[in-house]
XYZ file of C-alpha atoms in Angstrom:
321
model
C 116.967 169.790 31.387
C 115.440 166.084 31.709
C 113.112 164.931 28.943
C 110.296 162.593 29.065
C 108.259 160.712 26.842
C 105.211 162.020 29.186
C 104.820 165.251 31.507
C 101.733 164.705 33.808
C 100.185 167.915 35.154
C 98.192 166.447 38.672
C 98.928 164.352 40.919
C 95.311 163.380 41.634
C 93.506 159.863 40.960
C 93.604 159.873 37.649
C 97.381 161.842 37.181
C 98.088 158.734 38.936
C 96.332 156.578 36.964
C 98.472 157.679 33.971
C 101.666 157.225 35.778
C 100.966 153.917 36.261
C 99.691 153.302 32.916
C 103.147 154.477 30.987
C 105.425 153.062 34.045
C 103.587 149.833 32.704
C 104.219 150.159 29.221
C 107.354 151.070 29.748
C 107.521 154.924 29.142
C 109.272 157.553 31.205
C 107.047 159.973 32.843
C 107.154 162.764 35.530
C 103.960 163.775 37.528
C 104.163 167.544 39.044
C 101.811 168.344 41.269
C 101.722 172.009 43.007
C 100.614 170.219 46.844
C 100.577 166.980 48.546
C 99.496 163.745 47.089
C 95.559 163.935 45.480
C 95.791 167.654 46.433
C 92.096 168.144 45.795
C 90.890 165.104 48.080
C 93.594 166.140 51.022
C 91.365 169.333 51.201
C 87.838 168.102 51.399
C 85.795 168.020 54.414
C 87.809 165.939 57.037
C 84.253 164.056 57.446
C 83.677 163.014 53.738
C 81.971 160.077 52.438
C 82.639 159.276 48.774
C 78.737 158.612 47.051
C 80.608 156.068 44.700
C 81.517 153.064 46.473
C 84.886 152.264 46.938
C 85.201 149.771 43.651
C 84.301 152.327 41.575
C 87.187 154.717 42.721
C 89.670 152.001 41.894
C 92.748 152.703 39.294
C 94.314 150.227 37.684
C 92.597 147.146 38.976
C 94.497 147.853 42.665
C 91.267 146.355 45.252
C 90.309 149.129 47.158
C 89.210 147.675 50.858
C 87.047 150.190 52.718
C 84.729 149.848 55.984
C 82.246 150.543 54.272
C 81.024 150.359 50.446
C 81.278 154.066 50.262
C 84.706 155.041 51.807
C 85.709 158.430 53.469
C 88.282 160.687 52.708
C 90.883 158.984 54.858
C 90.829 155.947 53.778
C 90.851 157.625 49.890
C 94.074 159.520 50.998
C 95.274 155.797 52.241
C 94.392 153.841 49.046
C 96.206 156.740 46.716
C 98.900 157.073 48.816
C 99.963 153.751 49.186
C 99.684 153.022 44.979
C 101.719 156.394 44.506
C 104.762 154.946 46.970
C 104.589 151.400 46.426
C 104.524 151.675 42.688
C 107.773 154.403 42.904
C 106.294 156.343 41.211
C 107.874 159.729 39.525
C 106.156 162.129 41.266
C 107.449 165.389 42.442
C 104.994 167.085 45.162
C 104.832 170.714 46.254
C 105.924 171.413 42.649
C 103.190 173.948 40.830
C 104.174 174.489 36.774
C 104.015 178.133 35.730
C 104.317 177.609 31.819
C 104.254 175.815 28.557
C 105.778 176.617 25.413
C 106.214 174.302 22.176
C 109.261 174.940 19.768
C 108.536 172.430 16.893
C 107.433 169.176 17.775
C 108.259 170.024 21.549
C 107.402 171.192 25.142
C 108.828 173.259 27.554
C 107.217 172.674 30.718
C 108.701 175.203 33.807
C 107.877 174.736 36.609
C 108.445 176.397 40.559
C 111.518 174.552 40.669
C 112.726 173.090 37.217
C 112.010 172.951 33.604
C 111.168 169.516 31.742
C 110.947 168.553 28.499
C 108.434 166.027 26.314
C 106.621 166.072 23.493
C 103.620 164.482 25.232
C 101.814 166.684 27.988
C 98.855 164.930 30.265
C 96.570 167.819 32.020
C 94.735 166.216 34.605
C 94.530 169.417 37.092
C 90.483 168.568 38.202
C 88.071 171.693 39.084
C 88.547 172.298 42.610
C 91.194 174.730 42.963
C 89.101 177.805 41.573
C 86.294 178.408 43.744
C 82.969 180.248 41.742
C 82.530 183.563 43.029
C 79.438 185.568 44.488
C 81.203 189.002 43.480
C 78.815 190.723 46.057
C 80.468 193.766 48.713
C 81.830 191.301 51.719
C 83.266 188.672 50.094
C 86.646 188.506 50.936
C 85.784 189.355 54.577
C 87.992 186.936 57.101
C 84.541 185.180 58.316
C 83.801 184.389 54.300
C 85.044 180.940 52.818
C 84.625 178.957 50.105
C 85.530 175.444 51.316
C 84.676 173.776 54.507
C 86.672 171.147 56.522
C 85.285 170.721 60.002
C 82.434 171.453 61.575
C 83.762 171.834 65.311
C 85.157 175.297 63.895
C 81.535 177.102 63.900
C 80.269 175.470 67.021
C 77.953 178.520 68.910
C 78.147 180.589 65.788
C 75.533 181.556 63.904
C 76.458 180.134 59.725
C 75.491 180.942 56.834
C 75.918 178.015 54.204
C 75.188 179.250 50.525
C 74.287 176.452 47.967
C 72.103 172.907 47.786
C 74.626 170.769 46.662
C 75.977 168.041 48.413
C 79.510 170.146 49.895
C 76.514 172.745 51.427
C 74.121 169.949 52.681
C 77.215 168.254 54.334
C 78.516 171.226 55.780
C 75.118 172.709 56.839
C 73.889 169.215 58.955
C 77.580 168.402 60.557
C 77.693 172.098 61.774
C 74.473 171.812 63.080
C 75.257 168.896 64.732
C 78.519 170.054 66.349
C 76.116 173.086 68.072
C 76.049 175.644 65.047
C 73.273 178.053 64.204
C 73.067 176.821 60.640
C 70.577 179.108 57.867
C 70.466 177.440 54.158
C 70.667 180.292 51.496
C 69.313 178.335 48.246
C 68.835 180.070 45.352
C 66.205 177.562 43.418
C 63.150 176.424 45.242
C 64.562 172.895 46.895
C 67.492 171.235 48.053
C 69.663 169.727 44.663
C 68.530 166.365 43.298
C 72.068 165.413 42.876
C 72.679 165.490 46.787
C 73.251 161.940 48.000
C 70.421 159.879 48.292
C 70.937 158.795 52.155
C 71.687 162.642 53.087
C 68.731 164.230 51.444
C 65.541 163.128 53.572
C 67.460 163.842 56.449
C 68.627 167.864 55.528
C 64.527 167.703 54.869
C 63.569 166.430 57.986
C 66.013 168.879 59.953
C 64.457 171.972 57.854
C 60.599 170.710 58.209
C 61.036 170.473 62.291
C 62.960 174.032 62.224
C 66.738 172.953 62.819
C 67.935 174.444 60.223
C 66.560 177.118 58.860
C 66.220 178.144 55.130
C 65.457 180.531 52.491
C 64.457 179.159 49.354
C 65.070 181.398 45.784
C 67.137 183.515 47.814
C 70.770 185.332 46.937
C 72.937 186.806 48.860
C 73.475 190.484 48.754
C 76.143 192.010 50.919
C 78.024 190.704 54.108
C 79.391 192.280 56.722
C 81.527 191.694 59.502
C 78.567 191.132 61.839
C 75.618 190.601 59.301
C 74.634 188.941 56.069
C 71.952 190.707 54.058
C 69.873 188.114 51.789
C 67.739 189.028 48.696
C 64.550 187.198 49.557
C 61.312 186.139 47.854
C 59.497 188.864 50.386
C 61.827 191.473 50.074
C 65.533 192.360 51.650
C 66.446 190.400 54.979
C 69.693 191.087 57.181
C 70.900 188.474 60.073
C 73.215 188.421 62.381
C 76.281 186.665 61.211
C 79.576 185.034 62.495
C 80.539 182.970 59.227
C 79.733 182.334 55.841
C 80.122 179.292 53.695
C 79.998 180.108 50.311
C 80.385 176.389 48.669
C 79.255 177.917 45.022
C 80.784 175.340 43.327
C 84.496 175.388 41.465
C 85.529 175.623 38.013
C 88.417 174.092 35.875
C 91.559 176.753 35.222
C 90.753 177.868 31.963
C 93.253 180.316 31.969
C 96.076 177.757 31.974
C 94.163 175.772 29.449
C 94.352 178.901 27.368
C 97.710 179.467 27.728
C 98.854 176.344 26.682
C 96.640 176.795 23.288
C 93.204 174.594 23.845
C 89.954 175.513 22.331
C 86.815 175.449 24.074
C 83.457 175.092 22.749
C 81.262 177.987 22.031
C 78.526 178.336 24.700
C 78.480 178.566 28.094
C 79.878 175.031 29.129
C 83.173 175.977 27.706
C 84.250 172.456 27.315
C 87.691 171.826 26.184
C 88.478 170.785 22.574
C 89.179 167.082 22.774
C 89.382 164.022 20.721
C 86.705 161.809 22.247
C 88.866 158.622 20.995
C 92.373 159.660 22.411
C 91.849 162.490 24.609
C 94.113 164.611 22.469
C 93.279 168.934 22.456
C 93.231 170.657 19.267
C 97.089 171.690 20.656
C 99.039 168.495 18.898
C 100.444 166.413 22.119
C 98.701 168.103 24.487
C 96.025 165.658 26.395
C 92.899 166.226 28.694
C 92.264 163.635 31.431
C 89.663 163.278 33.992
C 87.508 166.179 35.400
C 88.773 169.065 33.571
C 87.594 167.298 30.039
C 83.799 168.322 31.666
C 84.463 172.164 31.624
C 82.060 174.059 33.534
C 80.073 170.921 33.827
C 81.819 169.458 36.207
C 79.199 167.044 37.651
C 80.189 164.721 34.537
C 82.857 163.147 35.104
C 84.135 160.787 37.519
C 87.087 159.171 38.770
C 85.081 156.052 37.883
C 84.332 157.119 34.582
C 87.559 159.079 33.534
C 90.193 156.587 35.145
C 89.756 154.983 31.148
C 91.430 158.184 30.219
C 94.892 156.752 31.146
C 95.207 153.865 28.545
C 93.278 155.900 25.958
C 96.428 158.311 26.489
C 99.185 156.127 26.435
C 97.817 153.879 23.781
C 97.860 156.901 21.273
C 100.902 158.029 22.164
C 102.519 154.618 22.009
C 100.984 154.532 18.388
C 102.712 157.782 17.365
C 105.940 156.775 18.721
């Protein structure tokens, strides 16, 4: 069984960012990570455009050159890819861990395909993975999803796209544009404030001259294979359906979190235990970095703001050692 003086769990931006960081000061280190490289950006919307621009998504000082200041998801995948390989670093891909247990002072890290050993773990598994469920009758129908990658898939169908973030306003004007019958189901009273800044008067404009349409404080009630039936401000409405996109948001996996031993806070956040100086859980060796550290809030942090997380890391654990 190898040991390690770090075990990072993700091999997104910032599970990179940490690689790098011990590589650099000189500690060993394995990254697992259950898919491909930056799982979670490989499987957004093949048409993304980052709303930080492309200095901001740095890591490690490494220029990031895109076309334009906000980049898209390829040229993301590009920039991460190319630090991952031309670093070396220890990554093993395709490689999901199914426990943790501590004896003493130390880990036990299994995984699909090995077991590791460390007494320093790095979590730094993001939000994405767990979608947030409407737990309505319909929802695991075939024509129900909740992520979107390209629009040419619901050209000359009529879609339903649930939210008024910035995953449903993308989704909802790129399948309109491709030739989709596009209705909004939004259950406040106007499209989020978050949503980017360049995107937002034009999702207006397209609902003001009828191109999309949209029901404001509206839920969704049932689906069915040909219909969606909405809980409206007037009463009950059903449409004609082909496909629902149900981008409700995502959530952290608390229930690894759990298992491994970290505390959450006591309301409905449920933000992990963490030392705000190191990054350190209540569970001794056990470290938070990037998106998860947010909980349930998971519009807090950043790769621009949480790629700090790294050297807070490895500077503690270099001043344990």
């Amino acid at each position: 069984m190898e040991y390690f003086d770090i075990v990072i769990i993700g091999g997104g931006p910032i599970g990179i960012a940490c690689g790098l960081e011990a590589k650099k000061k000189g500690l060993s280190y394995i990254i697992l990570e259950k898919g491909p490289i930056v799982n979670s950006l490989y499987n957004y919307p093949v048409n993304m455009q980052f709303f930080s621009s492309s200095e901001k998504l740095e890591i490690d000082d490494i220029p990031f050159i895109s076309k334009e200041a906000k980049p898209r998801r390829s040229e993301a995948l590009e920039y991460y890819r190319r630090i991952a390989t031309s670093n070396k670093l220890n990554i093993k891909l395709f490689e999901k861990v199914n426990s943790i247990s501590k004896e003493d002072e130390e880990f036990t890290i299994v995984s699909e395909k090995n077991s590791y050993k460390s007494k320093n773990i790095v979590i730094a598994t993001g939000f994405y993975d767990i979608p947030n469920t409407l737990n309505i009758p319909g929802e695991d129908l075939p024509k129900v999803s909740h992520y979107y990658n390209d629009p040419h898939y619901f050209a000359g169908q009529k879609l339903v796209v649930i939210g008024a973030s910035n995953s449903s306003v993308d989704a909802a004007l790129e399948s309109y544009r491709k030739g989709a019958e596009v209705t909004l189901i939004i259950r406040g009273d106007e499209i989020g404030e978050r949503v980017k800044y360049w995107v937002r008067p034009d999702i207006i404009n397209r609902i003001k001259e009828g191109s999309i349409k949209v029901y404001y404080k509206s839920t969704v009630k049932e689906i069915s294979k040909e219909t969606i039936t909405i809980n409206t401000k007037n009463g009950l409405e059903t449409l004609p359906n082909d496909f629902v996109l149900a981008l409700t948001g995502y959530k952290p996996n608390f229930t690894f979190l759990e298992q491994v031993g970290v505390a959450f806070s006591n309301d409905e956040k449920k933000i992990p235990v963490y030392d705000e100086d190191t990054m350190e859980t209540n569970v001794g060796g056990v470290y938070l970095a990037g998106v998860i550290c947010g909980g349930l809030e998971t519009h807090k942090w950043f790769i621009e703001n949480s790629r700090i997380h790294a050297k807070m890391i490895v500077k503690d654990i270099l001043e344990k050692k």
